[in-house]
Amino acid sequence: MKIERGITLIALIITIILMLILAGVVLSLTIGENGIFKTAKYVTKKWNNSVEQENRELDKLYAYINGESLPENTKDTDAGTLVAVPDGWKTNTPAYVQTPDGKEVVSSKKISTVQAVATGDGETVPVPLGFYYVGGKVSTGVVISDNKADQNKYKNEIEIPSGIEAVLNEDGSVKEIKRTLIGNQFIWVPCTEEEYVKINWGNDYSDSVWDTTTAKAETIQIRKYKGFYVGRYEAGLDSNILEFTTTQANASSIYNQEGKPQSKPGVIPWNFISWTQSKENAENMYKTNYVDSGLITGTQWDVMINWMTNENESELVDSGTFGNYANVTLKINLGRMAYGYITTAWYQDAFENEWVNNGPKPMGDVNTNRNGKGHLWTTGASDEARKKNLYDVAGNLNEWVEETSFYGGSDSKQYRVFRGGGFLDSKTGRPICYRGCGSDDSKATDQEIGFRVVLYMR
């Protein structure tokens, strides 16, 4: 018997029916009500709408940052008011739109990394994003803070308090210490590009042959904003640093380490620190999309003190009215002693130990040169050491600056420059304009040298 194998008519019909069903499903998924084409069209539309929405939000952000919806500044504008940002403070930057194919540059926008704030006299200062106007005027010293709680706190004041005060009991004893200003504080130093130069104060006020040039990178900010921000106080110890010790060797090893300094009142100035570590710590304080920090430079120091003194040469070479020198008496408003010094021996009596261990005390008429001994004081301890709302630019501590020198005129060894005089110095021997020098890593005997931080706005 011969058997032939093949497909039956019924099987063929069933196959055709299944193929038609599958074809229908495919057509439905492709061009139906919820098909691929319509879904793709819908998704594309939603994508474009989200891009447009994102661009609108970005435009609002740009407008807010650039002050495009803010009023122009006038002499009648209240201090602390956000006003329109001058066009010269803005930078051209590309604007991007996200598409299914990737990013495409669609336009260029002018944006600003600062806000414009009125000072109440028709003048405007740039305040970096993340910082807030506290008070003061351009001519007398505008104060800003990195803490929003300080915003406009002294907006109608010319002389801004140090930022700490004591609450007393009825018997005059200290109940608590309050901070009236919480954040790190900086002062606006106005200057033109022509004014932004180093000044030679004469050989009597320099230990070395120093670098007379100014780095071109420094002038970018001056050209754009016509000024710069400098720390209101000498750099203070970071909260992570160990408590003060009266052993010189221990203090040297403890203090000379990395960390973020403070620019606040009532803290121990950061001394026993090398130039190298001062520079690194200053640069570590801020590094954002809007502002960087750094060690104050020689040019910034000269411009700052010229502005503080209104070019009064007598104050520049006799700086007894600026701060805590060994031969100057200043009244202490609120502060504590970091330590005292007698000739070559460390000094602390029971009274001073109390200040170190228990924090700031209101000192009233007690002076910085107590018992005829030189003493280092906490930052902002005396309002008599305040000029243009800056504290202790002269006296208390010499301060490292980003400037090189060659001691004795020899190019064989490079040194670093410090300025301003310290608590063991004479007000005329090391005045505010003085240039001393030391090696990059010297710290063992530098109880008199600290540093100060400046801001660089992008």
PDB file of N, CA and C in Angstrom, residues 66-149:
ATOM      1  N   ASN A  66      19.447  86.857  37.038  1.00  0.00           N
ATOM      2  CA  ASN A  66      19.933  88.070  36.387  1.00  0.00           C
ATOM      3  C   ASN A  66      19.176  89.330  36.808  1.00  0.00           C
ATOM      4  N   GLY A  67      18.178  89.161  37.653  1.00  0.00           N
ATOM      5  CA  GLY A  67      17.454  90.330  38.136  1.00  0.00           C
ATOM      6  C   GLY A  67      16.637  91.020  37.062  1.00  0.00           C
ATOM      7  N   GLU A  68      16.223  90.252  36.033  1.00  0.00           N
ATOM      8  CA  GLU A  68      15.520  90.880  34.921  1.00  0.00           C
ATOM      9  C   GLU A  68      14.142  91.393  35.332  1.00  0.00           C
ATOM     10  N   SER A  69      13.561  90.794  36.364  1.00  0.00           N
ATOM     11  CA  SER A  69      12.245  91.252  36.816  1.00  0.00           C
ATOM     12  C   SER A  69      12.348  92.176  38.030  1.00  0.00           C
ATOM     13  N   LEU A  70      13.576  92.537  38.388  1.00  0.00           N
ATOM     14  CA  LEU A  70      13.801  93.370  39.565  1.00  0.00           C
ATOM     15  C   LEU A  70      13.919  94.835  39.164  1.00  0.00           C
ATOM     16  N   PRO A  71      13.652  95.749  40.097  1.00  0.00           N
ATOM     17  CA  PRO A  71      13.695  97.175  39.771  1.00  0.00           C
ATOM     18  C   PRO A  71      15.123  97.698  39.629  1.00  0.00           C
ATOM     19  N   GLU A  72      15.265  98.776  38.919  1.00  0.00           N
ATOM     20  CA  GLU A  72      16.553  99.459  38.845  1.00  0.00           C
ATOM     21  C   GLU A  72      16.843 100.133  40.189  1.00  0.00           C
ATOM     22  N   ASN A  73      18.115 100.226  40.521  1.00  0.00           N
ATOM     23  CA  ASN A  73      18.508 100.848  41.788  1.00  0.00           C
ATOM     24  C   ASN A  73      18.486 102.370  41.662  1.00  0.00           C
ATOM     25  N   THR A  74      17.932 103.019  42.667  1.00  0.00           N
ATOM     26  CA  THR A  74      17.938 104.480  42.726  1.00  0.00           C
ATOM     27  C   THR A  74      18.385 104.910  44.115  1.00  0.00           C
ATOM     28  N   LYS A  75      18.553 106.209  44.305  1.00  0.00           N
ATOM     29  CA  LYS A  75      18.948 106.718  45.622  1.00  0.00           C
ATOM     30  C   LYS A  75      17.862 106.505  46.669  1.00  0.00           C
ATOM     31  N   ASP A  76      16.633 106.273  46.211  1.00  0.00           N
ATOM     32  CA  ASP A  76      15.522 106.052  47.139  1.00  0.00           C
ATOM     33  C   ASP A  76      15.295 104.567  47.442  1.00  0.00           C
ATOM     34  N   THR A  77      16.067 103.678  46.808  1.00  0.00           N
ATOM     35  CA  THR A  77      15.890 102.241  47.044  1.00  0.00           C
ATOM     36  C   THR A  77      16.423 101.872  48.420  1.00  0.00           C
ATOM     37  N   ASP A  78      15.649 101.116  49.164  1.00  0.00           N
ATOM     38  CA  ASP A  78      16.051 100.713  50.511  1.00  0.00           C
ATOM     39  C   ASP A  78      17.279  99.813  50.472  1.00  0.00           C
ATOM     40  N   ALA A  79      18.128  99.935  51.483  1.00  0.00           N
ATOM     41  CA  ALA A  79      19.293  99.061  51.613  1.00  0.00           C
ATOM     42  C   ALA A  79      18.840  97.621  51.749  1.00  0.00           C
ATOM     43  N   GLY A  80      19.562  96.732  51.111  1.00  0.00           N
ATOM     44  CA  GLY A  80      19.248  95.316  51.185  1.00  0.00           C
ATOM     45  C   GLY A  80      18.284  94.832  50.127  1.00  0.00           C
ATOM     46  N   THR A  81      17.790  95.748  49.268  1.00  0.00           N
ATOM     47  CA  THR A  81      16.851  95.378  48.213  1.00  0.00           C
ATOM     48  C   THR A  81      17.590  94.750  47.036  1.00  0.00           C
ATOM     49  N   LEU A  82      17.063  93.625  46.535  1.00  0.00           N
ATOM     50  CA  LEU A  82      17.602  93.046  45.304  1.00  0.00           C
ATOM     51  C   LEU A  82      17.178  93.906  44.129  1.00  0.00           C
ATOM     52  N   VAL A  83      18.145  94.282  43.290  1.00  0.00           N
ATOM     53  CA  VAL A  83      17.860  95.155  42.150  1.00  0.00           C
ATOM     54  C   VAL A  83      18.398  94.507  40.873  1.00  0.00           C
ATOM     55  N   ALA A  84      18.096  95.149  39.742  1.00  0.00           N
ATOM     56  CA  ALA A  84      18.513  94.615  38.446  1.00  0.00           C
ATOM     57  C   ALA A  84      20.037  94.500  38.377  1.00  0.00           C
ATOM     58  N   VAL A  85      20.501  93.377  37.836  1.00  0.00           N
ATOM     59  CA  VAL A  85      21.938  93.133  37.720  1.00  0.00           C
ATOM     60  C   VAL A  85      22.491  93.922  36.538  1.00  0.00           C
ATOM     61  N   PRO A  86      23.532  94.726  36.746  1.00  0.00           N
ATOM     62  CA  PRO A  86      24.155  95.437  35.623  1.00  0.00           C
ATOM     63  C   PRO A  86      24.616  94.463  34.547  1.00  0.00           C
ATOM     64  N   ASP A  87      24.493  94.868  33.295  1.00  0.00           N
ATOM     65  CA  ASP A  87      24.806  93.973  32.186  1.00  0.00           C
ATOM     66  C   ASP A  87      26.262  93.517  32.232  1.00  0.00           C
ATOM     67  N   GLY A  88      27.139  94.370  32.714  1.00  0.00           N
ATOM     68  CA  GLY A  88      28.557  94.028  32.762  1.00  0.00           C
ATOM     69  C   GLY A  88      28.897  92.915  33.740  1.00  0.00           C
ATOM     70  N   TRP A  89      27.972  92.574  34.640  1.00  0.00           N
ATOM     71  CA  TRP A  89      28.193  91.502  35.613  1.00  0.00           C
ATOM     72  C   TRP A  89      27.752  90.146  35.073  1.00  0.00           C
ATOM     73  N   LYS A  90      27.200  90.132  33.856  1.00  0.00           N
ATOM     74  CA  LYS A  90      26.701  88.888  33.277  1.00  0.00           C
ATOM     75  C   LYS A  90      27.736  88.295  32.318  1.00  0.00           C
ATOM     76  N   THR A  91      27.607  86.978  32.099  1.00  0.00           N
ATOM     77  CA  THR A  91      28.510  86.261  31.214  1.00  0.00           C
ATOM     78  C   THR A  91      27.710  85.494  30.187  1.00  0.00           C
ATOM     79  N   ASN A  92      28.147  85.553  28.912  1.00  0.00           N
ATOM     80  CA  ASN A  92      27.484  84.767  27.874  1.00  0.00           C
ATOM     81  C   ASN A  92      27.746  83.283  28.098  1.00  0.00           C
ATOM     82  N   THR A  93      26.695  82.496  28.058  1.00  0.00           N
ATOM     83  CA  THR A  93      26.839  81.058  28.226  1.00  0.00           C
ATOM     84  C   THR A  93      25.857  80.347  27.297  1.00  0.00           C
ATOM     85  N   PRO A  94      26.227  79.192  26.696  1.00  0.00           N
ATOM     86  CA  PRO A  94      25.298  78.493  25.798  1.00  0.00           C
ATOM     87  C   PRO A  94      24.132  77.885  26.554  1.00  0.00           C
ATOM     88  N   ALA A  95      22.959  77.921  25.926  1.00  0.00           N
ATOM     89  CA  ALA A  95      21.768  77.289  26.501  1.00  0.00           C
ATOM     90  C   ALA A  95      21.480  76.022  25.709  1.00  0.00           C
ATOM     91  N   TYR A  96      21.158  74.930  26.408  1.00  0.00           N
ATOM     92  CA  TYR A  96      20.971  73.632  25.761  1.00  0.00           C
ATOM     93  C   TYR A  96      19.506  73.204  25.817  1.00  0.00           C
ATOM     94  N   VAL A  97      19.090  72.440  24.782  1.00  0.00           N
ATOM     95  CA  VAL A  97      17.785  71.806  24.809  1.00  0.00           C
ATOM     96  C   VAL A  97      17.999  70.313  24.588  1.00  0.00           C
ATOM     97  N   GLN A  98      17.278  69.512  25.345  1.00  0.00           N
ATOM     98  CA  GLN A  98      17.412  68.059  25.258  1.00  0.00           C
ATOM     99  C   GLN A  98      16.465  67.527  24.185  1.00  0.00           C
ATOM    100  N   THR A  99      16.988  66.778  23.229  1.00  0.00           N
ATOM    101  CA  THR A  99      16.178  66.173  22.183  1.00  0.00           C
ATOM    102  C   THR A  99      16.448  64.670  22.147  1.00  0.00           C
ATOM    103  N   PRO A 100      15.585  63.912  21.423  1.00  0.00           N
ATOM    104  CA  PRO A 100      15.829  62.463  21.341  1.00  0.00           C
ATOM    105  C   PRO A 100      17.183  62.118  20.748  1.00  0.00           C
ATOM    106  N   ASP A 101      17.738  63.027  19.966  1.00  0.00           N
ATOM    107  CA  ASP A 101      19.034  62.766  19.331  1.00  0.00           C
ATOM    108  C   ASP A 101      20.222  63.213  20.172  1.00  0.00           C
ATOM    109  N   GLY A 102      19.988  63.802  21.334  1.00  0.00           N
ATOM    110  CA  GLY A 102      21.078  64.309  22.159  1.00  0.00           C
ATOM    111  C   GLY A 102      20.896  65.783  22.454  1.00  0.00           C
ATOM    112  N   LYS A 103      21.970  66.410  22.935  1.00  0.00           N
ATOM    113  CA  LYS A 103      21.898  67.834  23.282  1.00  0.00           C
ATOM    114  C   LYS A 103      22.268  68.689  22.074  1.00  0.00           C
ATOM    115  N   GLU A 104      21.521  69.760  21.895  1.00  0.00           N
ATOM    116  CA  GLU A 104      21.820  70.698  20.832  1.00  0.00           C
ATOM    117  C   GLU A 104      21.876  72.098  21.419  1.00  0.00           C
ATOM    118  N   VAL A 105      22.885  72.853  21.056  1.00  0.00           N
ATOM    119  CA  VAL A 105      22.957  74.239  21.486  1.00  0.00           C
ATOM    120  C   VAL A 105      21.983  75.042  20.644  1.00  0.00           C
ATOM    121  N   VAL A 106      21.012  75.644  21.303  1.00  0.00           N
ATOM    122  CA  VAL A 106      19.987  76.369  20.561  1.00  0.00           C
ATOM    123  C   VAL A 106      20.148  77.881  20.657  1.00  0.00           C
ATOM    124  N   SER A 107      20.845  78.345  21.697  1.00  0.00           N
ATOM    125  CA  SER A 107      20.994  79.794  21.830  1.00  0.00           C
ATOM    126  C   SER A 107      22.079  80.101  22.845  1.00  0.00           C
ATOM    127  N   SER A 108      22.333  81.369  23.046  1.00  0.00           N
ATOM    128  CA  SER A 108      23.283  81.820  24.051  1.00  0.00           C
ATOM    129  C   SER A 108      22.562  82.764  24.997  1.00  0.00           C
ATOM    130  N   LYS A 109      22.772  82.568  26.305  1.00  0.00           N
ATOM    131  CA  LYS A 109      22.115  83.413  27.296  1.00  0.00           C
ATOM    132  C   LYS A 109      23.156  84.151  28.114  1.00  0.00           C
ATOM    133  N   LYS A 110      22.799  85.321  28.597  1.00  0.00           N
ATOM    134  CA  LYS A 110      23.637  86.053  29.532  1.00  0.00           C
ATOM    135  C   LYS A 110      23.165  85.731  30.941  1.00  0.00           C
ATOM    136  N   ILE A 111      24.034  85.141  31.736  1.00  0.00           N
ATOM    137  CA  ILE A 111      23.657  84.810  33.100  1.00  0.00           C
ATOM    138  C   ILE A 111      24.630  85.457  34.072  1.00  0.00           C
ATOM    139  N   SER A 112      24.238  85.493  35.332  1.00  0.00           N
ATOM    140  CA  SER A 112      25.068  86.101  36.361  1.00  0.00           C
ATOM    141  C   SER A 112      25.230  85.134  37.528  1.00  0.00           C
ATOM    142  N   THR A 113      26.414  85.136  38.111  1.00  0.00           N
ATOM    143  CA  THR A 113      26.657  84.314  39.303  1.00  0.00           C
ATOM    144  C   THR A 113      26.573  85.153  40.566  1.00  0.00           C
ATOM    145  N   VAL A 114      26.125  86.392  40.423  1.00  0.00           N
ATOM    146  CA  VAL A 114      25.952  87.268  41.578  1.00  0.00           C
ATOM    147  C   VAL A 114      24.559  87.879  41.528  1.00  0.00           C
ATOM    148  N   GLN A 115      24.114  88.351  42.678  1.00  0.00           N
ATOM    149  CA  GLN A 115      22.923  89.168  42.752  1.00  0.00           C
ATOM    150  C   GLN A 115      23.346  90.602  43.038  1.00  0.00           C
ATOM    151  N   ALA A 116      22.570  91.536  42.530  1.00  0.00           N
ATOM    152  CA  ALA A 116      22.842  92.951  42.769  1.00  0.00           C
ATOM    153  C   ALA A 116      22.014  93.421  43.955  1.00  0.00           C
ATOM    154  N   VAL A 117      22.667  94.042  44.931  1.00  0.00           N
ATOM    155  CA  VAL A 117      21.993  94.484  46.152  1.00  0.00           C
ATOM    156  C   VAL A 117      22.232  95.974  46.354  1.00  0.00           C
ATOM    157  N   ALA A 118      21.162  96.700  46.641  1.00  0.00           N
ATOM    158  CA  ALA A 118      21.267  98.133  46.921  1.00  0.00           C
ATOM    159  C   ALA A 118      21.814  98.341  48.328  1.00  0.00           C
ATOM    160  N   THR A 119      22.632  99.382  48.501  1.00  0.00           N
ATOM    161  CA  THR A 119      23.168  99.698  49.825  1.00  0.00           C
ATOM    162  C   THR A 119      22.455 100.891  50.461  1.00  0.00           C
ATOM    163  N   GLY A 120      21.420 101.416  49.770  1.00  0.00           N
ATOM    164  CA  GLY A 120      20.633 102.490  50.357  1.00  0.00           C
ATOM    165  C   GLY A 120      21.066 103.874  49.954  1.00  0.00           C
ATOM    166  N   ASP A 121      22.092 103.993  49.123  1.00  0.00           N
ATOM    167  CA  ASP A 121      22.566 105.314  48.714  1.00  0.00           C
ATOM    168  C   ASP A 121      22.682 105.411  47.200  1.00  0.00           C
ATOM    169  N   GLY A 122      21.988 104.537  46.494  1.00  0.00           N
ATOM    170  CA  GLY A 122      22.059 104.535  45.041  1.00  0.00           C
ATOM    171  C   GLY A 122      23.171 103.655  44.493  1.00  0.00           C
ATOM    172  N   GLU A 123      24.007 103.128  45.368  1.00  0.00           N
ATOM    173  CA  GLU A 123      25.098 102.270  44.919  1.00  0.00           C
ATOM    174  C   GLU A 123      24.681 100.803  45.012  1.00  0.00           C
ATOM    175  N   THR A 124      25.323  99.997  44.170  1.00  0.00           N
ATOM    176  CA  THR A 124      24.986  98.574  44.088  1.00  0.00           C
ATOM    177  C   THR A 124      26.236  97.747  44.307  1.00  0.00           C
ATOM    178  N   VAL A 125      26.104  96.666  45.074  1.00  0.00           N
ATOM    179  CA  VAL A 125      27.234  95.750  45.274  1.00  0.00           C
ATOM    180  C   VAL A 125      26.868  94.368  44.738  1.00  0.00           C
ATOM    181  N   PRO A 126      27.848  93.654  44.192  1.00  0.00           N
ATOM    182  CA  PRO A 126      27.594  92.282  43.771  1.00  0.00           C
ATOM    183  C   PRO A 126      27.704  91.344  44.967  1.00  0.00           C
ATOM    184  N   VAL A 127      26.705  90.520  45.169  1.00  0.00           N
ATOM    185  CA  VAL A 127      26.726  89.540  46.256  1.00  0.00           C
ATOM    186  C   VAL A 127      26.669  88.150  45.627  1.00  0.00           C
ATOM    187  N   PRO A 128      27.698  87.320  45.828  1.00  0.00           N
ATOM    188  CA  PRO A 128      27.706  85.993  45.196  1.00  0.00           C
ATOM    189  C   PRO A 128      26.499  85.174  45.617  1.00  0.00           C
ATOM    190  N   LEU A 129      25.999  84.341  44.691  1.00  0.00           N
ATOM    191  CA  LEU A 129      24.909  83.435  45.044  1.00  0.00           C
ATOM    192  C   LEU A 129      25.371  82.522  46.169  1.00  0.00           C
ATOM    193  N   GLY A 130      24.525  82.375  47.184  1.00  0.00           N
ATOM    194  CA  GLY A 130      24.902  81.621  48.371  1.00  0.00           C
ATOM    195  C   GLY A 130      25.353  82.521  49.507  1.00  0.00           C
ATOM    196  N   PHE A 131      25.438  83.844  49.248  1.00  0.00           N
ATOM    197  CA  PHE A 131      25.799  84.825  50.274  1.00  0.00           C
ATOM    198  C   PHE A 131      24.685  85.867  50.374  1.00  0.00           C
ATOM    199  N   TYR A 132      24.697  86.626  51.502  1.00  0.00           N
ATOM    200  CA  TYR A 132      23.587  87.527  51.794  1.00  0.00           C
ATOM    201  C   TYR A 132      24.105  88.842  52.367  1.00  0.00           C
ATOM    202  N   TYR A 133      23.478  89.923  51.918  1.00  0.00           N
ATOM    203  CA  TYR A 133      23.824  91.257  52.414  1.00  0.00           C
ATOM    204  C   TYR A 133      23.415  91.390  53.879  1.00  0.00           C
ATOM    205  N   VAL A 134      24.355  91.844  54.719  1.00  0.00           N
ATOM    206  CA  VAL A 134      24.092  92.044  56.146  1.00  0.00           C
ATOM    207  C   VAL A 134      23.829  93.512  56.439  1.00  0.00           C
ATOM    208  N   GLY A 135      24.697  94.389  55.927  1.00  0.00           N
ATOM    209  CA  GLY A 135      24.568  95.818  56.175  1.00  0.00           C
ATOM    210  C   GLY A 135      25.802  96.560  55.731  1.00  0.00           C
ATOM    211  N   GLY A 136      25.807  97.892  55.970  1.00  0.00           N
ATOM    212  CA  GLY A 136      26.946  98.714  55.615  1.00  0.00           C
ATOM    213  C   GLY A 136      26.817  99.344  54.240  1.00  0.00           C
ATOM    214  N   LYS A 137      27.710 100.280  53.971  1.00  0.00           N
ATOM    215  CA  LYS A 137      27.737 100.999  52.700  1.00  0.00           C
ATOM    216  C   LYS A 137      29.107 100.839  52.041  1.00  0.00           C
ATOM    217  N   VAL A 138      29.168 101.134  50.745  1.00  0.00           N
ATOM    218  CA  VAL A 138      30.396 100.919  49.991  1.00  0.00           C
ATOM    219  C   VAL A 138      31.555 101.701  50.590  1.00  0.00           C
ATOM    220  N   SER A 139      31.307 102.941  51.009  1.00  0.00           N
ATOM    221  CA  SER A 139      32.384 103.786  51.517  1.00  0.00           C
ATOM    222  C   SER A 139      32.843 103.386  52.915  1.00  0.00           C
ATOM    223  N   THR A 140      31.959 102.740  53.685  1.00  0.00           N
ATOM    224  CA  THR A 140      32.285 102.404  55.070  1.00  0.00           C
ATOM    225  C   THR A 140      32.445 100.911  55.313  1.00  0.00           C
ATOM    226  N   GLY A 141      32.180 100.083  54.299  1.00  0.00           N
ATOM    227  CA  GLY A 141      32.375  98.647  54.428  1.00  0.00           C
ATOM    228  C   GLY A 141      31.083  97.860  54.416  1.00  0.00           C
ATOM    229  N   VAL A 142      30.758  97.256  53.266  1.00  0.00           N
ATOM    230  CA  VAL A 142      29.587  96.392  53.140  1.00  0.00           C
ATOM    231  C   VAL A 142      29.934  95.013  53.680  1.00  0.00           C
ATOM    232  N   VAL A 143      29.071  94.472  54.548  1.00  0.00           N
ATOM    233  CA  VAL A 143      29.271  93.149  55.143  1.00  0.00           C
ATOM    234  C   VAL A 143      28.310  92.162  54.490  1.00  0.00           C
ATOM    235  N   ILE A 144      28.838  90.985  54.075  1.00  0.00           N
ATOM    236  CA  ILE A 144      27.984  89.901  53.615  1.00  0.00           C
ATOM    237  C   ILE A 144      28.266  88.663  54.462  1.00  0.00           C
ATOM    238  N   SER A 145      27.340  87.708  54.426  1.00  0.00           N
ATOM    239  CA  SER A 145      27.456  86.477  55.214  1.00  0.00           C
ATOM    240  C   SER A 145      27.038  85.294  54.352  1.00  0.00           C
ATOM    241  N   ASP A 146      27.544  84.106  54.689  1.00  0.00           N
ATOM    242  CA  ASP A 146      27.138  82.909  53.952  1.00  0.00           C
ATOM    243  C   ASP A 146      25.964  82.201  54.621  1.00  0.00           C
ATOM    244  N   ASN A 147      25.299  82.869  55.575  1.00  0.00           N
ATOM    245  CA  ASN A 147      24.143  82.281  56.252  1.00  0.00           C
ATOM    246  C   ASN A 147      22.921  83.187  56.070  1.00  0.00           C
ATOM    247  N   LYS A 148      21.836  82.619  55.540  1.00  0.00           N
ATOM    248  CA  LYS A 148      20.633  83.409  55.236  1.00  0.00           C
ATOM    249  C   LYS A 148      20.040  84.066  56.476  1.00  0.00           C
ATOM    250  N   ALA A 149      20.283  83.491  57.654  1.00  0.00           N
ATOM    251  CA  ALA A 149      19.745  84.072  58.884  1.00  0.00           C
ATOM    252  C   ALA A 149      20.306  85.465  59.149  1.00  0.00           C
TER     253      ALA A 149
END
